[in-house]
Coordinates of C-alpha atoms in Angstrom, one line a residue:
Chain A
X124 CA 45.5 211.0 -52.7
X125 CA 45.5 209.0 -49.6
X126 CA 45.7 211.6 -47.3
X127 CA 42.5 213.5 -48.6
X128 CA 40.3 210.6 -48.1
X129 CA 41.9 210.5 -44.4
X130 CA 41.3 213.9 -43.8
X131 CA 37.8 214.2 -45.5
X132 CA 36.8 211.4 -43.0
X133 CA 38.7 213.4 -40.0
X134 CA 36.4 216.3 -41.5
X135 CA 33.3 214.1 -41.0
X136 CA 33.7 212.1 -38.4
X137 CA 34.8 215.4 -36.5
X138 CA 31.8 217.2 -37.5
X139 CA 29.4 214.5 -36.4
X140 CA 31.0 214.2 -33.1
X141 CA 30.5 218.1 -32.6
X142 CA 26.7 218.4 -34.4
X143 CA 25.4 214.9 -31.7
X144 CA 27.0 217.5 -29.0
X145 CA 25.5 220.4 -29.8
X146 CA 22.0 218.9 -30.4
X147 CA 22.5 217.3 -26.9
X148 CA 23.4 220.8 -25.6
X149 CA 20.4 222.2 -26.9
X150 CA 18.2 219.8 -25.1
X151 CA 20.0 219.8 -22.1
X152 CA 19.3 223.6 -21.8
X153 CA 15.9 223.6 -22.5
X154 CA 15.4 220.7 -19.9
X155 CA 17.7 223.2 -17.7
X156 CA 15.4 226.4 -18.4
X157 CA 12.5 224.5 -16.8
X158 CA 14.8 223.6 -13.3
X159 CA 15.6 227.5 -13.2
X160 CA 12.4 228.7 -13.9
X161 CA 11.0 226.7 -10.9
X162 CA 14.5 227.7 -8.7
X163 CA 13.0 231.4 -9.3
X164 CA 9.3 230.1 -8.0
X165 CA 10.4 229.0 -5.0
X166 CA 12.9 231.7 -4.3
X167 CA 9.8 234.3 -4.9
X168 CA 8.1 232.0 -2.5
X169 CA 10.7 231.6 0.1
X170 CA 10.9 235.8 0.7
X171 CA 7.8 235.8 1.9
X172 CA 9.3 234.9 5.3
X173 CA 11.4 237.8 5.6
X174 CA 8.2 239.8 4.9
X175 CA 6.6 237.9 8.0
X176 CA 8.5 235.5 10.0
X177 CA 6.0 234.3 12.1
X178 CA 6.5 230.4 12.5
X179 CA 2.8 229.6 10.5
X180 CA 3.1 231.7 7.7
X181 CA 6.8 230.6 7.1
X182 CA 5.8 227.2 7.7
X183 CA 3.2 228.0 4.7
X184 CA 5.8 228.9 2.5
X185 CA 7.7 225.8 3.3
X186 CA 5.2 223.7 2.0
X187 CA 4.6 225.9 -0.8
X188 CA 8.5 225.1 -1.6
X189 CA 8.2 221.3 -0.5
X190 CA 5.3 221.1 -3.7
X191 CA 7.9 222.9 -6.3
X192 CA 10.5 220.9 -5.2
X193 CA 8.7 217.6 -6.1
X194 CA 8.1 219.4 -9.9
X195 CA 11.7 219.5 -9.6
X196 CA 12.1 215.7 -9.8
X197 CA 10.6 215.3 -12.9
X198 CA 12.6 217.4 -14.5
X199 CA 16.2 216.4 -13.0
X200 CA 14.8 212.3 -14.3
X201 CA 14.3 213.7 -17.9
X202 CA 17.6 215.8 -17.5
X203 CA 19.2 212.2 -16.2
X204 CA 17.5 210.6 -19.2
X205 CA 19.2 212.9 -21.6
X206 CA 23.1 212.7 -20.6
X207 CA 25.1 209.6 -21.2
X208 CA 26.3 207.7 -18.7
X209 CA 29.7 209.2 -17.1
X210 CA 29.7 212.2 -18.6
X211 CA 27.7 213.9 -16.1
X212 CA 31.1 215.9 -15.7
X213 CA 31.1 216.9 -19.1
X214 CA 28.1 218.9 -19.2
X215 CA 27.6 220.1 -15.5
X216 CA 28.4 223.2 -15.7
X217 CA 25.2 223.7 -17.6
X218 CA 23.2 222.7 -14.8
X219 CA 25.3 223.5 -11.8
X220 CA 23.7 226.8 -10.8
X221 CA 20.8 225.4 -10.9
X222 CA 21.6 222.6 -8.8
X223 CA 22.8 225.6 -6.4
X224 CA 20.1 227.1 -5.9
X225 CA 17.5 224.5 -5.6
X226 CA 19.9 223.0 -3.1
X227 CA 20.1 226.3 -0.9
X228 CA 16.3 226.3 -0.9
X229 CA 16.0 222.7 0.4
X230 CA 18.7 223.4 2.9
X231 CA 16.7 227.0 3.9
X232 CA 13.3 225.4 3.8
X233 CA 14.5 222.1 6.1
X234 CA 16.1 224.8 8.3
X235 CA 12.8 227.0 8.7
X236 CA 11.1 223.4 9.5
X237 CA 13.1 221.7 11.5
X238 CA 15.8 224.0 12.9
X239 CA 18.3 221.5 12.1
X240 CA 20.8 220.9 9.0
X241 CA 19.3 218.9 5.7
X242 CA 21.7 216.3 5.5
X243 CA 23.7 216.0 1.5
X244 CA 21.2 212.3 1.4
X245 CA 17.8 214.5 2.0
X246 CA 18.5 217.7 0.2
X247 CA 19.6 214.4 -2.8
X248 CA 16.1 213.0 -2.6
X249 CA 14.3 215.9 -2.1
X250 CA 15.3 217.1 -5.6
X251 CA 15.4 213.5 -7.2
X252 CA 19.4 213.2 -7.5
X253 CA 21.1 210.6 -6.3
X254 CA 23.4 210.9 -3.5
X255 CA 26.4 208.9 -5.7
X256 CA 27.5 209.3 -8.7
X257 CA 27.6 205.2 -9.1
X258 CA 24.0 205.1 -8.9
X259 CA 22.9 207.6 -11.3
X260 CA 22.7 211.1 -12.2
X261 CA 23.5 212.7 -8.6
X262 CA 23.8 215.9 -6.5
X263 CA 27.1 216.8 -6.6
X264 CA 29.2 217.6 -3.1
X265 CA 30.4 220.8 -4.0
X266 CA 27.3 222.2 -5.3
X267 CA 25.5 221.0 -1.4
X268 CA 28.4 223.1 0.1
X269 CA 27.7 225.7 -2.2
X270 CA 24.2 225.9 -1.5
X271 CA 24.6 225.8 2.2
X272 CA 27.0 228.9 1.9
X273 CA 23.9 230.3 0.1
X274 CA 21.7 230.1 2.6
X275 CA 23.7 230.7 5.9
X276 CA 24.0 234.6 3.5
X277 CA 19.5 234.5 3.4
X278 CA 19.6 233.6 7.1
X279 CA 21.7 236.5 8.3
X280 CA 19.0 238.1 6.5
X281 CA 16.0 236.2 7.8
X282 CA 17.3 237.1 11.6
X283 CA 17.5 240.9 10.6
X284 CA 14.2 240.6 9.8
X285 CA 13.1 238.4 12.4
X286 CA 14.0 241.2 15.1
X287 CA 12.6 243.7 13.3
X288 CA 9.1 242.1 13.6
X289 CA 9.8 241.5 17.3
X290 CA 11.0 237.8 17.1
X291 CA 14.2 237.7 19.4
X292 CA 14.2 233.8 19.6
X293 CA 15.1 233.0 15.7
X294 CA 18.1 235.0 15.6
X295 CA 19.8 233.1 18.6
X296 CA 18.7 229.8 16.8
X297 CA 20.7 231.2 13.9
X298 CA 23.6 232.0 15.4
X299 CA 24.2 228.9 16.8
X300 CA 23.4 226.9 13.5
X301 CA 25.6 229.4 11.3
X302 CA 28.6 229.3 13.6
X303 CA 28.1 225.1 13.7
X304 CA 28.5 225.4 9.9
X305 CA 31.3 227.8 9.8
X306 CA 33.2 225.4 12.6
X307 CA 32.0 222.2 9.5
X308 CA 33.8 224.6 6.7
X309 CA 36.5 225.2 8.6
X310 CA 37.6 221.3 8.8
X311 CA 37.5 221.4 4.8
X312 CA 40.4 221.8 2.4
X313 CA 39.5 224.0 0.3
X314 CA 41.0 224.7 -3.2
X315 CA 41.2 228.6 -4.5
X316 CA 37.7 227.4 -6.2
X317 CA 34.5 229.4 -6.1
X318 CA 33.7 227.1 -3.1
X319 CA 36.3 229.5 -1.5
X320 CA 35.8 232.1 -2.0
X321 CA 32.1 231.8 -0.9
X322 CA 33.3 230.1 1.9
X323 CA 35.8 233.3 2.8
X324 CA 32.2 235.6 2.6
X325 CA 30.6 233.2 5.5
X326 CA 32.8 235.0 7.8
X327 CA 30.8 237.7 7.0
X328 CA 27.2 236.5 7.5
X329 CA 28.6 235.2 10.7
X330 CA 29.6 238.4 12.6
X331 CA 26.4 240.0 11.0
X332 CA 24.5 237.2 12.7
X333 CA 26.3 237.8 16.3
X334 CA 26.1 241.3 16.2
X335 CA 22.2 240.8 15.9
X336 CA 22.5 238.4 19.1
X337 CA 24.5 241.4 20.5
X338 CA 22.2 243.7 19.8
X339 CA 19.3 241.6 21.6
X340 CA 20.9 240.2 24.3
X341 CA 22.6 243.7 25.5
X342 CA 19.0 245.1 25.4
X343 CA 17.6 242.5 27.4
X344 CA 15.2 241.3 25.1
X345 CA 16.1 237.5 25.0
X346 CA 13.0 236.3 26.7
X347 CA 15.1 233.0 27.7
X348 CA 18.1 234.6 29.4
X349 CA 16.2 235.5 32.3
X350 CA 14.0 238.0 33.1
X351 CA 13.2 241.4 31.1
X352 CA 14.9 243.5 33.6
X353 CA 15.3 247.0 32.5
X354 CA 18.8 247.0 33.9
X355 CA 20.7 247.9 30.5
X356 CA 19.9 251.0 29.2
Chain B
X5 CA 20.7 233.8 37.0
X6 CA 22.3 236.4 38.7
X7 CA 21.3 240.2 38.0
X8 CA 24.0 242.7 36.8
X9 CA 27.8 242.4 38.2
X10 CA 27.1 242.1 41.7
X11 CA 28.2 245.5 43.9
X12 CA 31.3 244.1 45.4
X13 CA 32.4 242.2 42.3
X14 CA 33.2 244.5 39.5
X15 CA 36.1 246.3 39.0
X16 CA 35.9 249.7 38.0
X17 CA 32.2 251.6 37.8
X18 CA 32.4 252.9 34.4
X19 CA 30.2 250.4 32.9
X20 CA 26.4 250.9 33.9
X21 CA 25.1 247.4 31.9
X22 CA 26.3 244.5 33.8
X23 CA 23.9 243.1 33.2
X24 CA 23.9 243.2 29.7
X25 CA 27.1 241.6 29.5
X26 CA 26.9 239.0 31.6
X27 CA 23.4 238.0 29.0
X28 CA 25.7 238.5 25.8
X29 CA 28.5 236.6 27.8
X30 CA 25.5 233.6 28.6
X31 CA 24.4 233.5 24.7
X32 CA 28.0 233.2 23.7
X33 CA 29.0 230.3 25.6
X34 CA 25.7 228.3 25.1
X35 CA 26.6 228.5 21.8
X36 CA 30.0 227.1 22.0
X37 CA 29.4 224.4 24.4
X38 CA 27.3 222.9 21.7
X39 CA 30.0 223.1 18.8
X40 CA 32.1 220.1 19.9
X41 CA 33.5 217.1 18.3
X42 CA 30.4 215.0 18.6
X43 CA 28.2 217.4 17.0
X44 CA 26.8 215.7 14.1
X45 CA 27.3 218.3 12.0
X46 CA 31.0 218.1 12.8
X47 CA 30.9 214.8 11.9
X48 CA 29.5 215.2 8.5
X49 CA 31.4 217.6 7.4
X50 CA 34.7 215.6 8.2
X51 CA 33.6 213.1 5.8
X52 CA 32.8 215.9 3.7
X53 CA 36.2 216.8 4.1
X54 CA 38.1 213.5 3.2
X55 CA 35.3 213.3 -0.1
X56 CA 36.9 216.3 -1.0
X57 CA 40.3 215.6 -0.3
X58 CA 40.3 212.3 -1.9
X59 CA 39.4 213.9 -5.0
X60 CA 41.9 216.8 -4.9
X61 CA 44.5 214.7 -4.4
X62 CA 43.9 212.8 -7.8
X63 CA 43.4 215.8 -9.5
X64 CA 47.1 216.1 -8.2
X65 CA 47.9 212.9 -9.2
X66 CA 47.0 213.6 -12.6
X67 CA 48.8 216.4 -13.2
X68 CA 51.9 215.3 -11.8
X69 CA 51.6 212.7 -14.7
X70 CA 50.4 215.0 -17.1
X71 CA 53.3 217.2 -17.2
X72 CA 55.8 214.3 -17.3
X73 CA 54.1 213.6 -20.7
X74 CA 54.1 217.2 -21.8
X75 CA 58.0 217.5 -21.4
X76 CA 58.7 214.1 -23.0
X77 CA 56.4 215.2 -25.5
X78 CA 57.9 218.2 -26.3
X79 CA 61.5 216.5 -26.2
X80 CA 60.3 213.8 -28.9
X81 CA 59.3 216.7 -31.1
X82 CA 62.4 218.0 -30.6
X83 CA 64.3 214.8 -31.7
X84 CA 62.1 214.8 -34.8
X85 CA 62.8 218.1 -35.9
X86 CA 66.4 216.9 -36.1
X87 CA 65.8 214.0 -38.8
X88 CA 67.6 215.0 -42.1
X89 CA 66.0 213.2 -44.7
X90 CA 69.1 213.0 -46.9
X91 CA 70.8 210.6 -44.5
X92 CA 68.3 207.7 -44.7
X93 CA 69.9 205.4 -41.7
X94 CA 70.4 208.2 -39.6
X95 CA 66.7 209.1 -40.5
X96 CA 65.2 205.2 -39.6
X97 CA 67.5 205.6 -36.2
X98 CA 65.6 208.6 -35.2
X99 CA 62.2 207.4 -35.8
X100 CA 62.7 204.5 -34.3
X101 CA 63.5 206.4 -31.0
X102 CA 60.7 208.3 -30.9
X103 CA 58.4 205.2 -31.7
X104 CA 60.3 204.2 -28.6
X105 CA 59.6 207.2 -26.0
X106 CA 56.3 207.8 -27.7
X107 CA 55.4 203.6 -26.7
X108 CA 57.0 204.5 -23.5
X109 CA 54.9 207.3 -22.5
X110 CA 51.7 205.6 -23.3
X111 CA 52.9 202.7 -21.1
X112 CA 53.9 203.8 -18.3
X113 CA 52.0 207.8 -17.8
X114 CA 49.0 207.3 -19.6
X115 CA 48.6 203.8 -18.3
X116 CA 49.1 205.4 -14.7
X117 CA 46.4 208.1 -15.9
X118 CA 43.7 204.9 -17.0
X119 CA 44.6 203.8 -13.5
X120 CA 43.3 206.8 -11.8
X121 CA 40.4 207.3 -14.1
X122 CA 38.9 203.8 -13.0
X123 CA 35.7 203.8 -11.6
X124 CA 35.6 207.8 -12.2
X125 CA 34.0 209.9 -15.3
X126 CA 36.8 210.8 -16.5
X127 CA 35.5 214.3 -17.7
X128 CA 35.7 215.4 -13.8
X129 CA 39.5 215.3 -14.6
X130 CA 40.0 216.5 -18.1
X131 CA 41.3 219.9 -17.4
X132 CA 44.7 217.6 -15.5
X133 CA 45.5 215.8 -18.6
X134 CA 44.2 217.7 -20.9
X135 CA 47.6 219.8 -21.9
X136 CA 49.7 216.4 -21.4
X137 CA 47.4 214.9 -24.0
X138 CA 47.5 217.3 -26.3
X139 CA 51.2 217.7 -26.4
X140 CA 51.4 214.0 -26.9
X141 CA 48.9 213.7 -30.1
X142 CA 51.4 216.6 -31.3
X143 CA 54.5 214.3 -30.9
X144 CA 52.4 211.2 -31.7
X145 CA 51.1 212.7 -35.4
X146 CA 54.6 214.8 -36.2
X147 CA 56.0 210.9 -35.3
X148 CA 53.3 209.7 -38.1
X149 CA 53.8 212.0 -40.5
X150 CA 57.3 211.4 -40.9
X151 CA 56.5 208.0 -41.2
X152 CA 53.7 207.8 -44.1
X153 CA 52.6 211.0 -44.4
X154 CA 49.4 210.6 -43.1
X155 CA 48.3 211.2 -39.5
X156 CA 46.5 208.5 -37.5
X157 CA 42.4 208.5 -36.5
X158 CA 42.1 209.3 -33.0
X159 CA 40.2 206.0 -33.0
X160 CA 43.9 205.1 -34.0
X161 CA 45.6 206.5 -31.0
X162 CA 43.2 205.5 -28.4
X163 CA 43.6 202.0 -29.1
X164 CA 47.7 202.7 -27.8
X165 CA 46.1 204.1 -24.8
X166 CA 44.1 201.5 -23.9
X167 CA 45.3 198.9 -21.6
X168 CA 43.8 195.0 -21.0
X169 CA 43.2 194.3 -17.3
X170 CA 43.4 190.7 -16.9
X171 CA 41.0 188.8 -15.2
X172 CA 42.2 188.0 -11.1
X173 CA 42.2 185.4 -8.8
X174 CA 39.1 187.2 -6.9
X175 CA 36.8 186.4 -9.7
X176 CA 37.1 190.1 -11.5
X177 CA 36.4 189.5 -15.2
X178 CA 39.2 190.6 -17.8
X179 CA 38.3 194.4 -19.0
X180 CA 39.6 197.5 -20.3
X181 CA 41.3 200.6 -18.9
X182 CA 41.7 203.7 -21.1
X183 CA 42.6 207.4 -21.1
X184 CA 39.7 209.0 -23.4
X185 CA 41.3 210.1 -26.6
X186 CA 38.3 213.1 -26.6
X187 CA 37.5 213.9 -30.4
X188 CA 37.9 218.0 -29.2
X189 CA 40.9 217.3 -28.0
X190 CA 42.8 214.9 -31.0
X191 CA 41.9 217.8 -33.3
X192 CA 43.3 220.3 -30.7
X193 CA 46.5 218.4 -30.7
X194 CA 46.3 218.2 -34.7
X195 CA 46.4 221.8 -34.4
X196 CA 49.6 222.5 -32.8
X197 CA 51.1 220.2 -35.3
X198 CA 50.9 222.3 -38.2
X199 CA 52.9 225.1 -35.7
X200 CA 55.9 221.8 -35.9
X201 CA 55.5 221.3 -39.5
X202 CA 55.8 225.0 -40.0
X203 CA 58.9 224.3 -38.8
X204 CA 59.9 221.7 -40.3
X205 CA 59.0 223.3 -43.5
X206 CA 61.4 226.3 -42.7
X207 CA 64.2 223.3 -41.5
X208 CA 63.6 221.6 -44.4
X209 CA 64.6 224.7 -46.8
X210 CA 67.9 225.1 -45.0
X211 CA 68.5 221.7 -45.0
X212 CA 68.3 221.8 -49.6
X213 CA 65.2 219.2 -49.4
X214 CA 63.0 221.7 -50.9
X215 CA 60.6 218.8 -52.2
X216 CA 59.5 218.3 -48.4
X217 CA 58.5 221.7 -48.5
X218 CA 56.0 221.2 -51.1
X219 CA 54.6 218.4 -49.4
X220 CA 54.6 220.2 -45.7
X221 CA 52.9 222.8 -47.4
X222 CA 50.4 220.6 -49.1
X223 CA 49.7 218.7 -46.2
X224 CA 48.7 221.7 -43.6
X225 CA 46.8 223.2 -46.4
X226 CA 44.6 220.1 -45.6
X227 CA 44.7 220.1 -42.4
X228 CA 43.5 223.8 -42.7
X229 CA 40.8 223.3 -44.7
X230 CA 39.2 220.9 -42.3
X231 CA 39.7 223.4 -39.6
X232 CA 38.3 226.2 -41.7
X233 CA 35.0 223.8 -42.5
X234 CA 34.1 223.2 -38.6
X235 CA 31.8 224.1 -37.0
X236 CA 33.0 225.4 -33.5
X237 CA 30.9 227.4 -32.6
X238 CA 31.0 227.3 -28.7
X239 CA 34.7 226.0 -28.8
X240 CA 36.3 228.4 -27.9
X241 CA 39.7 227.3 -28.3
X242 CA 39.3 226.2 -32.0
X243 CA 38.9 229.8 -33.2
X244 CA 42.3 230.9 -31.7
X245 CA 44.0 227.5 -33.3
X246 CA 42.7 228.4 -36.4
X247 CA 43.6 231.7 -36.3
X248 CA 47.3 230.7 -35.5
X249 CA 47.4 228.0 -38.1
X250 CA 45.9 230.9 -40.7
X251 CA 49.1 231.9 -40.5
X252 CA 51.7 229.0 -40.2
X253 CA 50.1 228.4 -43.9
X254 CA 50.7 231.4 -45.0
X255 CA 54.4 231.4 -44.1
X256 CA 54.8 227.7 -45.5
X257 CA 53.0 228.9 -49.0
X258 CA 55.5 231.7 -49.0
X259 CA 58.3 229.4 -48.5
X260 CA 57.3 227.4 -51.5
X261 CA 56.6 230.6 -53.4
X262 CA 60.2 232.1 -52.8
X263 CA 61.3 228.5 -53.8
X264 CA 59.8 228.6 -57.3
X265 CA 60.4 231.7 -58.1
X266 CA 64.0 232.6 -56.7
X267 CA 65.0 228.4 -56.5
X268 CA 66.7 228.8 -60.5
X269 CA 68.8 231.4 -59.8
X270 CA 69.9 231.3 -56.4
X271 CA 72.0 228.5 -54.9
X272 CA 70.6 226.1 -53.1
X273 CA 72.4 227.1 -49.7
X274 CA 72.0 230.3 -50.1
X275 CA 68.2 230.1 -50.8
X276 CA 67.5 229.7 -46.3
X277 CA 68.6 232.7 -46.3
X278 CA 67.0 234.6 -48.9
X279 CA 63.8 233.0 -47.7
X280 CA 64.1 234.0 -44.0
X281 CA 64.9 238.2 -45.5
X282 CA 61.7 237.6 -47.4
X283 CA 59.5 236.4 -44.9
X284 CA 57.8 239.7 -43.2
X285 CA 57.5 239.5 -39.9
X286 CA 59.7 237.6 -37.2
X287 CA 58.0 235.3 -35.7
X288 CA 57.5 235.0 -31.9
X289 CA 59.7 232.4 -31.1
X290 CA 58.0 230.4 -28.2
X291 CA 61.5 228.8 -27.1
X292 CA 62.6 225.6 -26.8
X293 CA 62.6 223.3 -23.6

């Protein structure tokens, strides 16, 4: 009958299509095991700063980080190798919270170095992705953003910490780069994504962050506001 | 700087820190001095913000589009169901309408889809066309079926939704547009057909042309056996489509059973109806558009 030779070739043809995709899968996730397994590395590293915040020892850790991160680009080039050009949106979400992450840590360590914002093209090359999807396997906007949101959430954290181990500067610093990135959100138009919602939580890390300056400031303890008058108490 | 509020200067003596406000006041507006317009962080996140927009609106773009195919999907379908093969001309006139709206739809929405999807990977967009294409490989295989009974390849139906791109004045080369006819979703749209010719199969019974019935039946028997022989795992849709189609089968074979063993000695028009009291469960009728 005609239409059991169609539909046995449907069967196989269909079949084929889904075993190449599944075999692909599989090596895409073991490549992607190897990403998160190094994502953990440097996150183990990176709380070390919270533990002591004093500018050499978190400047240790950053270069600790800034070695992993290179690892990272070998493995983002054999991930690149494995998917098939423009389908990078077919499989992302396999990768994506990878991506995430290693992108917070850039963003965090860059911060700790430099004070200053890693820019989408360095936080890119620092992992090996391109910064457009023309030119190859890239980092992806939305997972940048993402991993920014991540990090302003370990920096409320970081200037906790910092005052606790007597470092009244840092939190100041991080109040003014936190509410620079919430005024940078707020110019987005957001969809009711994930992006979001973790947007909707920065709210969060920034009041933490200014009660902290609060806290210092009403106590007199900013070194650079003047004097350590004990007029408030 | 000065020190606390100044004697003279304060209203009200109920608040011992002046000084401590006028330092929290001092950290505050450093900050804010510094978040203006020419920060550079500003700056990058407003062409963050028209990346993002850019793409959202697309995404809009494409489901606008989308739906349009879904309803004039769904209405083909609908014209098809109303073929009676007994009245041949009537039957060619019907066809020949949906060949019509089905050409029509891949000329004008999915054409406008390829349009959008140049230059992009089109898998960043799937989940906006996705239902529209779906609901069209329904219409475009039901269409098919009544034709030869056979349904097309999806190699078959991409070629109808790919469009040549001439070469222009500028010196761009002649090329190709397409919508991706995605394997996962063809056999997703095949599907939902056997829910139609179900249908069709129950149509066909009240309509006397019981020997369609045996050949609906035959044919979704197929069509579930391919189904029954993937390998999905990981799809998760497939399982529920499988599921579903378990059971259009069941109610065709049943059809075609009540046929041969009541068809002798009940009349022909009568025979609808002793099939629908002998079927057990009614269906949940997902309504017409």
């Amino acid at each position: 009958m005609e239409t059991a030779a169609e539909m046995n070739k449907l069967f196989s043809d269909f079949s084929e299509y889904i075993r190449k995709e599944q075999d692909l899968k599989e090596k895409i996730r073991d490549e992607v095991k190897n990403l998160e397994h190094i994502a953990r590395e440097i996150t183990m590293i990176m709380q070390n700063v919270h533990q002591n915040p004093a500018q050499d020892e978190v400047l240790k850790c950053c270069n600790s980080s800034r070695a992993n991160f290179a690892t990272c680009k070998t493995h983002y080039a054999q991930l690149a190798a494995l998917v098939p050009v423009n389908q990078f949106y077919h499989f992302n979400d396999m990768w994506r919270f990878a991506t995430q992450k290693l992108a917070f840590l850039v963003s965090l360590t860059f911060f700790l170095e430099t004070g200053k914002l890693a820019s989408f093209e360095e936080v890119a090359e620092s992992l090996g992705l391109k910064p457009e999807r023309e030119k190859g396997f890239h980092l992806d906007l939305e997972d940048y953003l993402t991993g920014l949101l991540q990090m302003a959430s370990e920096l409320a954290r970081f200037a906790t910490n910092s005052v606790t181990s007597g470092n009244y500067d840092r939190p100041i610093e991080i109040s003014k780069f936190v509410s620079e990135l919430n005024a940078g959100f707020r110019l987005l138009n957001l969809k009711n994504d994930s992006l979001r919602k973790k947007f909707d939580a920065l709210k969060y890390d920034v009041k933490k962050i200014e009660e902290i300056v609060y806290d210092v400031s009403i106590r007199g303890l900013r070194p650079a506001a003047g004097n350590a008058d004990q007029a408030g108490n | 700087m000065s020190r606390g509020g100044g004697r003279g200067n304060r209203r009200g003596g109920h608040r011992f820190d002046r000084g401590g406000d006028q330092r929290l006041r001092e950290a505050k507006d450093e900050q804010y001095q510094l978040i203006d317009d020419s920060s550079e962080i500003i700056k990058t996140f407003k062409q963050f913000a028209l990346q993002l927009d850019a793409k959202h609106d697309r995404h809009e773009r494409i489901v606008k589009l989308s739906r349009d195919v879904t309803i004039e999907s769904k209405r083909i379908i609908f014209l098809i169901h109303t073929i009676n093969s007994s009245n041949d001309s009537k039957k060619e006139q019907i066809l020949d309408q949906a060949n019509f709206r089905l050409k029509q739809v891949e000329a004008n929405l999915f054409q406008a889809i390829a349009q959008e999807l140049v230059g992009e990977d089109p898998h960043q967009f799937l989940r906006a066309f996705s239902a529209g294409l779906q609901e069209y490989i329904e219409a475009k295989t039901f269409y098919q079926f009544m034709v030869s009974a056979s349904i097309p390849h999806w190699n078959e139906i991409q070629k109808d939704l790919t469009y040549a791109q001439e070469a222009t004045e500028e010196g761009a080369e002649a090329s190709e547009i397409l919508t991706p006819v995605l394997p996962t979703e063809y056999m997703l749209g095949v599907g939902d057909l056997t829910g139609e010719l179900m249908r069709r199969c129950i149509n066909c019974v009240g309509m006397g042309e019981l020997d369609a019935c045996k050949q609906l039946c035959g044919f979704l028997r197929q069509v579930y056996r391919i189904f029954a022989g993937f390998d999905t795992f990981g799809y998760k849709e497939f399982g529920r489509k499988t599921y579903v189609m378990r059971q259009s089968l069941a109610k065709t074979e049943n059809v075609c059973y009540t046929i041969q063993v009541r068809g002798s000695e009940v009349p022909k028009h009568l025979l609808a109806q002793a099939i629908h009291m002998s079927m057990d469960n009614p269906e949940e009728d997902e309504g017409f558009y």
